Coordinates of C-alpha atoms in Angstrom, one line a residue:
M1 CA 1.9 37.7 28.4
P2 CA -0.6 38.7 31.2
G3 CA 0.4 36.9 34.3
G4 CA 3.5 35.5 32.7
A5 CA 4.4 32.1 31.4
L6 CA 3.6 29.0 33.5
H7 CA 7.2 28.0 34.1
Q8 CA 8.1 31.4 35.5
L9 CA 6.2 30.4 38.6
F10 CA 8.9 27.7 39.1
E11 CA 11.8 29.9 38.0
D12 CA 10.8 32.5 40.6
R13 CA 11.2 29.8 43.3
V14 CA 14.5 28.8 41.9
R15 CA 15.8 32.3 42.4
T16 CA 14.5 32.6 46.0
E17 CA 14.9 29.1 47.4
P18 CA 17.4 27.3 45.1
D19 CA 18.5 24.6 47.6
R20 CA 15.0 23.7 48.9
T21 CA 14.0 20.2 47.9
A22 CA 11.6 20.3 44.9
V23 CA 10.9 16.7 44.2
L24 CA 11.1 13.5 46.2
T25 CA 10.6 10.0 44.8
D26 CA 11.8 6.5 45.8
R27 CA 14.8 6.9 43.5
A28 CA 15.7 10.6 43.6
R29 CA 15.7 13.9 45.5
L30 CA 16.1 17.0 43.5
S31 CA 16.5 20.6 44.7
Y32 CA 14.9 23.5 42.8
R33 CA 18.4 24.3 41.5
Q34 CA 19.0 20.8 40.3
L35 CA 15.5 20.4 38.7
D36 CA 16.0 23.8 37.0
A37 CA 19.4 22.9 35.6
R38 CA 18.2 19.5 34.2
A39 CA 15.2 21.3 32.6
N40 CA 17.5 24.0 31.1
Q41 CA 19.7 21.3 29.6
L42 CA 16.8 19.5 28.0
A43 CA 15.4 22.9 26.7
R44 CA 18.7 23.6 25.0
H45 CA 18.7 20.1 23.5
L46 CA 15.2 20.5 22.3
T47 CA 15.9 23.9 20.8
E48 CA 18.9 22.5 19.0
N49 CA 17.4 19.3 17.7
A50 CA 13.6 19.8 17.4
R51 CA 13.4 23.5 16.3
L52 CA 10.0 23.9 17.9
P53 CA 7.7 26.7 16.7
A54 CA 6.2 28.9 19.5
G55 CA 3.7 26.7 21.2
G56 CA 4.8 23.6 19.2
L57 CA 3.5 20.5 20.9
V58 CA 5.8 17.9 22.4
A59 CA 4.5 14.5 23.4
I60 CA 6.0 13.2 26.7
R61 CA 5.4 9.4 26.5
T62 CA 6.6 8.2 29.9
V63 CA 5.3 8.1 33.4
R64 CA 8.6 7.9 35.2
T65 CA 9.1 10.6 37.8
P66 CA 10.9 13.0 38.2
D67 CA 11.8 12.7 34.5
V68 CA 8.2 13.8 33.6
L69 CA 8.7 17.1 35.4
V70 CA 12.1 17.6 33.8
A71 CA 10.5 17.1 30.4
V72 CA 7.5 19.3 31.1
L73 CA 9.6 22.2 32.4
G74 CA 12.2 21.7 29.6
V75 CA 9.4 21.8 26.9
L76 CA 8.0 25.0 28.4
K77 CA 11.5 26.7 28.7
A78 CA 12.0 25.8 25.0
G79 CA 8.9 27.7 24.1
G80 CA 6.8 24.6 23.4
A81 CA 3.6 23.0 24.9
Y82 CA 3.5 19.6 26.5
A83 CA 1.2 16.6 26.4
V84 CA 1.9 13.8 28.9
I85 CA 0.6 10.5 27.5
G86 CA 1.0 7.1 29.1
P87 CA 3.2 4.7 27.1
E88 CA 0.5 2.1 26.9
Q89 CA -2.1 4.6 25.7
T90 CA -2.9 5.4 22.1
E91 CA -1.8 8.9 21.0
P92 CA -5.0 10.7 20.0
P93 CA -5.4 11.3 16.2
G94 CA -4.8 14.9 15.1
L95 CA -2.6 15.7 18.1
D96 CA 0.2 16.9 15.8
A97 CA 3.1 16.5 18.3
R98 CA 6.2 18.0 16.7
A99 CA 8.6 16.0 18.9
L100 CA 8.6 13.1 21.2
I101 CA 10.3 12.6 24.6
T102 CA 10.4 9.1 26.0
H103 CA 12.6 6.3 27.4
R104 CA 14.2 3.6 25.3
A105 CA 12.0 0.9 26.9
H106 CA 8.9 2.6 25.5
L107 CA 10.2 3.6 22.1
A108 CA 8.8 0.6 20.1
R109 CA 5.3 1.4 21.4
V110 CA 5.3 5.1 21.0
E111 CA 7.3 5.9 17.9
D112 CA 4.8 6.5 15.0
G113 CA 7.3 6.5 12.1
S114 CA 6.4 10.1 11.2
G115 CA 10.0 11.2 11.3
R116 CA 9.5 13.7 14.1
P117 CA 12.5 14.3 16.4
V118 CA 12.7 11.7 19.2
I119 CA 14.6 12.2 22.5
C120 CA 15.2 9.3 24.8
L121 CA 16.0 10.6 28.2
D122 CA 18.1 7.6 29.1
T123 CA 20.0 6.8 25.9
D124 CA 20.4 10.5 25.0
A125 CA 21.4 11.5 28.5
A126 CA 25.0 12.2 27.7
A127 CA 24.1 14.5 24.8
I128 CA 21.5 16.3 27.0
E129 CA 24.0 16.7 29.9
A130 CA 26.6 18.2 27.5
H131 CA 24.5 21.4 27.4
S132 CA 24.8 24.1 29.9
G133 CA 22.4 24.1 32.9
D134 CA 22.2 27.8 32.9
P135 CA 18.9 29.5 31.8
L136 CA 18.6 30.1 28.0
D137 CA 20.3 33.3 26.8
A138 CA 17.0 34.8 25.9
P139 CA 13.5 34.2 27.4
A140 CA 11.7 31.4 25.5
A141 CA 9.0 32.7 23.2
T142 CA 5.8 31.3 24.6
G143 CA 2.7 30.7 22.6
A144 CA -0.7 30.9 24.1
K145 CA -0.9 27.1 24.4
A146 CA 1.0 25.7 27.4
A147 CA -0.3 22.1 27.4
V148 CA -2.8 19.6 26.1
L149 CA -4.6 17.8 28.8
F150 CA -6.8 14.7 28.4
T151 CA -10.2 13.8 29.8
A152 CA -10.4 10.7 31.9
G153 CA -12.1 8.5 29.3
T154 CA -14.3 6.7 31.8
T155 CA -17.4 7.1 29.7
G156 CA -15.9 7.0 26.2
A157 CA -12.8 7.9 24.3
R158 CA -10.3 10.3 25.9
R159 CA -10.6 13.8 24.5
S160 CA -7.7 16.3 24.2
V161 CA -8.1 19.8 25.7
P162 CA -5.6 22.6 24.9
V163 CA -4.9 24.9 27.9
S164 CA -3.1 28.2 27.8
H165 CA -0.4 29.7 30.0
G166 CA -3.0 32.3 31.1
L167 CA -5.5 29.6 32.3
L168 CA -2.9 27.7 34.2
R169 CA -1.5 30.8 35.9
A170 CA -5.0 31.9 36.8
S171 CA -5.7 28.4 38.1
Y172 CA -2.6 28.6 40.3
D173 CA -3.7 31.9 41.8
A174 CA -7.2 30.4 42.6
W175 CA -5.7 27.3 44.1
A176 CA -3.3 29.2 46.2
E177 CA -6.1 31.1 48.0
V178 CA -7.8 27.8 49.0
Y179 CA -4.9 25.4 49.5
R180 CA -2.7 28.0 51.2
L181 CA 0.5 26.0 50.6
T182 CA 3.8 27.3 51.9
G183 CA 7.4 26.6 51.2
D184 CA 7.5 24.3 54.3
D185 CA 4.8 22.0 52.9
R186 CA 5.6 18.5 51.6
V187 CA 2.8 17.7 49.2
L188 CA 2.0 14.0 48.4
V189 CA 0.4 13.7 44.9
T190 CA -0.9 10.2 44.2
A191 CA -2.4 10.7 40.7
A192 CA -0.4 9.4 37.7
P193 CA 1.5 11.9 35.6
D194 CA -0.7 11.6 32.5
T195 CA -3.8 13.0 34.4
T196 CA -5.3 16.4 34.9
E197 CA -5.0 15.9 38.6
F198 CA -1.2 15.4 38.5
N199 CA -0.9 18.5 36.3
G200 CA -2.6 20.6 38.9
G201 CA -0.7 19.0 41.7
W202 CA 2.8 19.9 40.4
I203 CA 1.7 23.4 39.5
R204 CA 0.2 24.1 43.0
T205 CA 3.3 22.6 44.7
L206 CA 6.2 24.0 42.8
G207 CA 4.5 27.3 42.3
A208 CA 4.3 27.6 46.1
G209 CA 8.0 26.6 46.6
A210 CA 6.9 23.5 48.4
T211 CA 8.2 19.9 48.0
L212 CA 6.5 17.6 45.6
V213 CA 6.4 14.1 47.3
L214 CA 5.8 11.2 44.9
T215 CA 6.3 8.3 47.4
R216 CA 4.4 7.4 50.6
R217 CA 7.7 6.4 52.2
E218 CA 8.5 10.1 52.9
A219 CA 6.7 12.3 55.4
F220 CA 4.2 14.8 54.0
T221 CA 2.0 17.6 55.4
V222 CA -0.5 17.8 52.5
A223 CA -2.2 14.9 50.6
D224 CA -3.4 15.7 47.1
T225 CA -5.2 12.5 46.3
D226 CA -8.4 10.6 45.4
P227 CA -11.1 9.0 47.6
L228 CA -9.6 5.5 47.6
S229 CA -6.1 6.6 48.4
A230 CA -7.4 9.0 51.0
A231 CA -9.2 6.1 52.7
S232 CA -6.1 4.0 52.7
L233 CA -4.2 6.9 54.4
L234 CA -6.8 7.9 57.0
D235 CA -8.5 4.6 57.7
G236 CA -5.3 2.7 58.2
G237 CA -4.9 3.5 61.9
T238 CA -1.6 5.3 61.3
E239 CA -1.3 8.7 63.1
L240 CA -0.4 11.5 60.8
P241 CA 0.1 14.5 63.2
R242 CA 1.8 16.6 60.6
L243 CA -0.9 16.2 58.0
R244 CA -2.7 19.6 57.9
L245 CA -4.6 19.3 54.6
V246 CA -6.2 16.5 52.5
A247 CA -7.5 17.6 49.1
I248 CA -9.6 14.9 47.4
G249 CA -10.3 15.1 43.7
G250 CA -11.1 12.6 41.0
E251 CA -14.3 10.7 41.9
R252 CA -17.0 12.6 43.8
L253 CA -17.0 12.2 47.5
R254 CA -20.2 11.5 49.4
L255 CA -20.9 13.6 52.5
D256 CA -20.9 10.6 54.8
E257 CA -17.5 9.6 53.4
Q258 CA -16.1 13.1 53.8
V259 CA -17.2 13.3 57.4
R260 CA -15.8 9.8 58.2
L261 CA -12.4 10.6 56.6
G262 CA -12.3 13.9 58.4
R263 CA -12.4 12.0 61.8
G264 CA -9.0 10.5 60.9
L265 CA -7.3 13.9 60.9
A266 CA -5.7 15.8 63.8
P267 CA -7.6 18.7 65.3
G268 CA -7.4 21.8 63.1
A269 CA -6.5 19.8 59.9
R270 CA -8.7 20.4 56.9
L271 CA -10.3 18.0 54.4
I272 CA -11.6 19.5 51.2
S273 CA -13.3 17.9 48.2
V274 CA -12.2 19.5 44.9
Y275 CA -13.9 19.4 41.6
G276 CA -12.7 20.5 38.2
P277 CA -13.1 19.0 34.8
T278 CA -10.3 19.0 32.3
E279 CA -12.0 21.7 30.3
V280 CA -11.2 24.2 33.1
A281 CA -7.7 22.7 33.8
G282 CA -9.1 21.0 36.9
C283 CA -10.0 24.3 38.7
G284 CA -13.7 24.4 39.4
T285 CA -15.2 24.2 42.9
W286 CA -14.1 23.1 46.4
F287 CA -16.1 22.0 49.4
E288 CA -15.5 21.4 53.1
T289 CA -18.3 20.6 55.6
G290 CA -18.1 24.1 57.2
Q291 CA -19.9 25.4 54.1
L292 CA -23.1 23.7 55.1
P293 CA -25.7 25.9 56.8
G294 CA -26.7 23.0 59.1
P295 CA -27.1 19.2 59.5
V296 CA -28.0 17.2 56.5
G297 CA -30.2 14.1 56.6
D298 CA -29.2 11.0 54.8
P299 CA -25.6 12.2 54.2
E300 CA -24.8 9.0 52.1
Q301 CA -27.2 10.4 49.5
H302 CA -25.5 13.7 49.0
A303 CA -22.2 14.7 47.3
Y304 CA -21.4 18.4 47.5
L305 CA -19.2 20.3 45.1
G306 CA -19.2 23.5 47.2
R307 CA -18.2 26.9 46.2
P308 CA -16.3 28.0 43.0
F309 CA -12.6 28.7 43.3
P310 CA -11.7 32.4 43.2
G311 CA -12.2 33.7 39.7
V312 CA -14.5 30.8 38.7
E313 CA -18.2 31.0 38.0
A314 CA -20.5 28.0 38.4
R315 CA -24.0 28.1 37.1
I316 CA -26.8 25.5 36.5
R317 CA -28.5 25.6 33.2
K318 CA -31.4 23.1 32.7
G319 CA -29.9 21.0 35.5
Q320 CA -26.4 20.8 34.0
I321 CA -23.3 22.5 35.6
W322 CA -21.5 25.1 33.5
L323 CA -18.2 26.5 34.7
T324 CA -16.4 29.7 33.6
P325 CA -12.7 29.1 34.0
P326 CA -10.5 31.3 36.2
G327 CA -9.2 34.3 34.4
G328 CA -12.3 34.6 32.3
G329 CA -13.5 33.0 29.1
D330 CA -16.6 31.3 27.8
A331 CA -18.6 29.1 30.2
V332 CA -18.2 25.4 29.4
P333 CA -20.7 22.5 30.0
T334 CA -19.2 19.9 32.3
G335 CA -21.6 17.1 31.5
D336 CA -22.4 16.9 35.2
L337 CA -25.8 17.5 36.8
G338 CA -26.2 19.6 39.9
R339 CA -28.5 21.6 42.0
Q340 CA -28.2 24.4 44.5
D341 CA -30.5 25.6 47.3
G342 CA -30.3 29.3 47.6
S343 CA -26.8 30.4 48.6
G344 CA -25.9 26.9 49.8
P345 CA -23.1 24.8 48.3
L346 CA -23.5 23.3 44.9
E347 CA -24.5 19.7 45.0
F348 CA -23.5 17.0 42.5
R349 CA -26.4 15.0 41.0
G350 CA -24.7 12.6 38.6
R351 CA -23.3 12.6 35.1
M352 CA -25.4 12.8 31.9
A353 CA -23.2 10.2 30.3
H354 CA -24.0 7.7 33.0
R355 CA -27.8 7.8 32.4
V356 CA -29.0 4.8 30.4
T357 CA -32.0 3.9 28.3
V358 CA -33.9 0.7 29.2
D359 CA -37.2 -0.3 27.6
G360 CA -37.4 3.1 25.9
R361 CA -37.1 5.2 29.0
T362 CA -34.1 7.1 30.5
V363 CA -32.9 5.9 33.9
D364 CA -31.2 8.3 36.3
T365 CA -28.5 5.8 37.5
Y366 CA -27.1 8.3 40.1
R367 CA -30.4 8.3 42.0
V368 CA -30.4 4.5 42.1
E369 CA -26.8 4.4 43.2
T370 CA -27.3 6.9 46.0
A371 CA -30.3 4.9 47.2
L372 CA -28.3 1.7 47.2
A373 CA -25.5 3.5 49.1
G374 CA -28.1 4.1 51.8
H375 CA -28.2 0.4 52.7
P376 CA -25.9 -0.4 55.6
G377 CA -24.5 -3.4 53.8
V378 CA -23.4 -1.4 50.7
D379 CA -20.3 0.7 50.7
E380 CA -20.5 1.8 47.0
A381 CA -22.6 1.0 44.0
V382 CA -22.5 1.5 40.3
V383 CA -25.6 1.0 38.1
G384 CA -25.4 0.3 34.3
E385 CA -27.2 -1.3 31.5
G386 CA -26.6 -4.7 29.9
G387 CA -28.7 -6.8 27.6
G388 CA -31.7 -4.5 28.0
R389 CA -31.7 -4.6 31.8
L390 CA -30.4 -2.6 34.7
I391 CA -27.4 -4.1 36.5
A392 CA -26.2 -3.0 40.0
Y393 CA -22.5 -3.6 40.8
V394 CA -22.3 -3.6 44.6
L395 CA -19.3 -3.2 46.8
P396 CA -20.3 -4.6 50.2
S397 CA -19.3 -2.6 53.3
S398 CA -18.2 -5.8 55.0
G399 CA -18.5 -9.6 54.5
S400 CA -21.0 -10.7 51.8
A401 CA -23.2 -8.3 49.8
P402 CA -27.0 -8.2 50.6
G403 CA -29.0 -10.4 48.3
T404 CA -30.9 -9.2 45.3
G405 CA -34.3 -9.5 47.0
T406 CA -33.1 -7.5 50.0
L407 CA -31.7 -4.6 47.9
R408 CA -34.8 -4.6 45.6
T409 CA -37.0 -4.2 48.8
H410 CA -34.7 -1.5 50.0
L411 CA -35.1 0.4 46.7
T412 CA -38.9 0.1 46.7
G413 CA -40.4 3.5 47.2
A414 CA -37.0 5.2 47.0
V415 CA -36.8 5.1 43.2
P416 CA -39.4 4.3 40.5
S417 CA -40.2 0.6 40.3
A418 CA -39.0 0.4 36.7
D419 CA -35.6 1.8 37.9
I420 CA -34.9 -1.1 40.3
P421 CA -32.1 -3.3 38.9
R422 CA -33.0 -6.8 38.0
T423 CA -29.5 -8.1 38.6
V424 CA -27.1 -7.4 41.5
V425 CA -23.4 -8.3 41.0
P426 CA -21.3 -8.3 44.2
I427 CA -17.7 -7.1 43.4
G428 CA -14.6 -7.0 45.5
S429 CA -13.4 -3.6 44.0
L430 CA -14.5 -1.2 41.4
P431 CA -12.2 -0.7 38.3
R432 CA -10.5 2.7 38.4
N433 CA -8.3 4.7 36.1
S434 CA -5.0 6.3 37.0
A435 CA -6.8 9.3 38.5
G436 CA -8.8 7.1 40.9
K437 CA -12.1 7.6 38.9
V438 CA -14.4 4.6 38.5
D439 CA -14.1 3.2 34.9
R440 CA -17.5 2.0 34.0
T441 CA -16.4 0.8 30.6
A442 CA -14.3 -1.9 32.4
L443 CA -17.2 -3.4 34.4
V444 CA -17.9 -6.9 33.1
R445 CA -21.5 -7.6 32.3
P446 CA -22.9 -10.8 33.7
P447 CA -24.5 -13.4 31.3
V448 CA -28.2 -12.8 30.5
R449 CA -30.4 -14.9 32.7
S450 CA -33.1 -17.1 31.3
A451 CA -36.7 -16.4 32.3
A452 CA -36.7 -19.5 34.5
S453 CA -33.6 -18.5 36.4
R454 CA -34.9 -15.0 37.0
T455 CA -38.0 -16.4 38.7
S456 CA -36.3 -19.1 40.7
G457 CA -35.5 -16.8 43.6
S458 CA -31.7 -16.8 43.6
K459 CA -30.7 -15.4 47.0
G460 CA -27.0 -14.9 46.4
G461 CA -27.4 -11.9 44.2
G462 CA -24.8 -13.1 41.8
S463 CA -25.1 -13.8 38.1
V464 CA -26.7 -17.0 36.8
P465 CA -25.3 -18.7 33.7
S466 CA -27.2 -18.3 30.5
D467 CA -29.6 -21.1 29.5
G468 CA -27.8 -21.4 26.1
R469 CA -30.8 -20.3 24.0
P470 CA -28.8 -17.9 21.9
V471 CA -26.5 -20.8 20.9
V472 CA -29.5 -23.0 20.1
G473 CA -30.9 -20.1 18.0
L474 CA -27.7 -19.8 16.0
L475 CA -27.7 -23.6 15.3
A476 CA -31.3 -23.4 14.2
V477 CA -30.4 -20.8 11.5
A478 CA -27.1 -22.5 10.6
A479 CA -28.6 -26.0 9.9
P480 CA -30.7 -25.1 6.8
V481 CA -28.0 -22.8 5.5
L482 CA -25.5 -25.7 5.7
I483 CA -27.8 -28.0 3.7
A484 CA -28.5 -25.3 1.1
S485 CA -24.8 -24.6 0.6
L486 CA -23.9 -28.2 0.0
F487 CA -26.5 -28.4 -2.7
L488 CA -25.7 -25.0 -4.3
T489 CA -21.9 -25.5 -4.5
N490 CA -22.0 -27.3 -7.9
L491 CA -24.7 -25.0 -9.1
F492 CA -22.6 -21.9 -8.6
W493 CA -19.2 -23.5 -9.3
P494 CA -19.6 -26.5 -11.5
G495 CA -16.7 -29.0 -11.2
S496 CA -15.1 -27.3 -8.2
T497 CA -15.7 -30.3 -6.0
D498 CA -15.0 -33.0 -8.6
L499 CA -12.9 -35.7 -7.0
S500 CA -13.1 -38.4 -9.7
L501 CA -9.4 -38.3 -10.4
V502 CA -8.3 -38.1 -6.7
P503 CA -7.2 -41.4 -5.0
G504 CA -9.5 -42.7 -2.3
P505 CA -7.6 -41.8 0.9
W506 CA -7.0 -38.2 -0.3
A507 CA -10.5 -37.8 -1.7
W508 CA -12.0 -38.2 1.8
L509 CA -9.8 -35.5 3.2
F510 CA -11.0 -33.1 0.5
R511 CA -14.6 -34.0 1.1
G512 CA -14.0 -33.1 4.8
L513 CA -12.6 -29.7 3.7
Y514 CA -15.6 -29.0 1.5
L515 CA -17.9 -29.9 4.4
A516 CA -16.0 -27.6 6.7
E517 CA -16.2 -24.7 4.2
S518 CA -20.0 -25.1 4.0
M519 CA -20.3 -25.4 7.8
A520 CA -18.2 -22.2 8.3
F521 CA -20.4 -20.4 5.8
A522 CA -23.6 -21.6 7.6
V523 CA -22.3 -20.5 11.0
G524 CA -21.2 -17.1 9.6
V525 CA -24.7 -16.5 8.2
A526 CA -26.2 -17.4 11.5
F527 CA -23.8 -15.2 13.4
L528 CA -24.7 -12.3 11.1
F529 CA -28.2 -12.4 12.5
G530 CA -27.6 -13.5 16.0
G531 CA -24.0 -12.7 17.0
R532 CA -24.2 -8.9 17.4
R533 CA -26.3 -9.1 20.6
L534 CA -23.9 -11.6 22.1
M535 CA -20.9 -9.4 21.4
A536 CA -22.7 -6.2 22.7
S537 CA -22.7 -7.8 26.2
R538 CA -18.9 -7.4 26.3
R539 CA -19.1 -3.6 26.7
R540 CA -16.8 -2.6 23.9
P541 CA -17.3 0.6 21.9
K542 CA -20.3 0.3 19.6
G543 CA -18.4 1.2 16.5
L544 CA -15.7 -1.3 17.2
T545 CA -18.2 -4.0 18.1
A546 CA -20.1 -3.5 14.8
A547 CA -16.8 -3.7 12.9
A548 CA -15.7 -6.8 14.8
H549 CA -19.1 -8.5 14.3
L550 CA -18.9 -8.1 10.5
S551 CA -15.3 -9.2 10.6
I552 CA -16.2 -12.4 12.3
V553 CA -19.0 -13.0 9.8
W554 CA -16.5 -12.4 6.9
L555 CA -13.9 -14.7 8.5
L556 CA -16.5 -17.5 8.5
V557 CA -18.5 -17.1 5.3
S558 CA -15.7 -16.2 2.9
W559 CA -14.1 -19.7 2.9
W560 CA -16.9 -21.3 0.9
P561 CA -16.9 -19.0 -2.1
Q562 CA -13.1 -18.3 -1.9
D563 CA -11.9 -21.9 -2.1
N564 CA -14.4 -22.8 -4.8
L565 CA -13.3 -19.9 -6.9
Y566 CA -9.6 -20.7 -6.3
R567 CA -10.0 -24.3 -7.4
L568 CA -11.5 -23.1 -10.7
A569 CA -9.0 -20.4 -11.4
D570 CA -6.0 -21.1 -13.7
K571 CA -2.7 -20.9 -11.8
W572 CA -1.3 -18.6 -14.4
D573 CA -4.4 -16.4 -14.7
W574 CA -2.8 -13.4 -12.9
P575 CA -5.7 -11.0 -13.1
R576 CA -8.0 -13.5 -11.6
Q577 CA -5.5 -14.6 -8.9
A578 CA -4.9 -10.9 -8.0
A579 CA -8.6 -10.2 -7.8
L580 CA -9.1 -13.2 -5.5
V581 CA -6.3 -12.1 -3.2
Y582 CA -7.7 -8.6 -2.9
V583 CA -11.3 -9.6 -2.6
F584 CA -10.7 -12.4 -0.1
N585 CA -7.3 -12.7 1.5
V586 CA -6.6 -9.0 2.2
P587 CA -10.0 -8.4 3.8
L588 CA -9.4 -11.6 5.9
M589 CA -6.2 -10.1 7.3
I590 CA -8.0 -6.8 8.1
A591 CA -10.9 -8.7 9.7
A592 CA -8.5 -10.6 11.9
G593 CA -6.9 -7.4 13.0
V594 CA -10.3 -5.8 13.9
V595 CA -11.3 -8.9 15.9
A596 CA -7.9 -8.8 17.7
A597 CA -8.4 -5.1 18.6
W598 CA -12.0 -5.9 19.8
A599 CA -10.8 -8.8 22.0
A600 CA -7.9 -6.9 23.5
W601 CA -9.8 -3.6 24.0
G602 CA -9.8 -3.8 27.8
G603 CA -6.0 -4.2 27.9
L604 CA -5.3 -1.6 25.2
K605 CA -7.3 1.2 26.9
S606 CA -6.0 0.8 30.5
G607 CA -2.8 2.7 31.3
P608 CA 0.2 1.2 33.0
E609 CA 0.8 1.3 36.6
R610 CA 2.8 4.3 37.7
E611 CA 6.5 4.1 37.5
K612 CA 8.5 5.4 40.4

């Protein structure tokens, strides 16, 4: 294989520096020799129990370190490919993992019942440790695929991206030229193990023979991190004299933020912003302020991506950034917008997926966000759409956020008047995923304001409770439907509500039931026409919202026809009883499940906190 297999980078370091510390966590310290022996034992166990084909995929469903690294290296040594997936995340359909590595605590959540081999690193520890820690007798046969990485999923569903040994080896060579890591470095990596950022972090570190630090309680010379974590390191007032390099990935870093963070470093230390989508295994471009030809006005309105890593090509086609991965291959669209002045550094200009449509026109939210960031009272801003209006979520720089009127005045002239958000929502923090990227899908939309409240001049900038007109509209539809259903019951199902033989006290209970059925039907019909808009404000996926909307309608309307049909059906009429069950009861169960998934969507999609 040109360039060799990915894990051979690590094995080369085992031969030259076996006793150097490879991984440091709060719970463990492993040398290169110890990490290699544990990976060899797991590789032998996999070879014996999973019988992987060359390049066969193994799902690693845990985020506990250093077990993730043992699993990754063990899978590679066994000739397989790895995919690290958080235990709380859903395994993408079509992934076709031939085996599963996890811990017993996660087994109930991650076992899919397919019968694939399952290895629990804790309960199977004795069986794994019974194998020799020596390298396998023959070099593992490596397929072209080394891993499957996953996009962040901050604008939609996470996508799986297969990456080859050749791409990751070429990425390592490119990173090595820019990062210039040595065996004496101790590299703090803050991203969670199921991210593209962590994948690049361990390859850069262990490939260089350095120490991978996964706890802030240990000293480090390099920080491989995201903007928020970098700010906590450098703005905390703690001196870090040994810190010589800070590499910031994940969310884009504004120029003013990069300059400010750089002031917290010792003289001679470097701060670089790195950019690389999952499609190129995280290896795209890098930027440090020395790449600028001169001073930049309004630095808070610029975020630079800089120069391509060695072996990478970056081009702009119709405003969109395309990257050719290191080592060659087809250029891939990143979904990011950019521009470049002459031979200067590449500049980030927002994501296509973040643009929204309001009143039939497309709004460049990045332009609005950078203009808001130019206000001295705003530290960060995210602009989105909700209920047919633009909403600005503002993180104040200190104290309270500027009022809506103040920010609208600030934006006047900077962006088109139609792009000025109607609503400003002050927030204490922005929701982020495990790689530190802002998760826009987790932002909560405020209630839609009434016309009266929008013109009342609210100064606080916060959301105003809805005036309740949607509910009044639903009731206006439900009332005539209720009356009609009461009259039509005996027309459609003669005798179904006959209570002439039921004693008085019990007859009233049944009359209440019949009224409740009709009321549920009426509300369901009303919700069919007016409920979708209310549910859309909850920022769930459109397809799931449509399914949940129809499920709620069915949960409400089905009781009226169902109970009337049941009352007229002979108890021993099995064909009719079965038909009623499958027409009504089974869909009711499915509908309840869909509604539960819709209601729990925010919790289902967010990954667990990182385990140490």
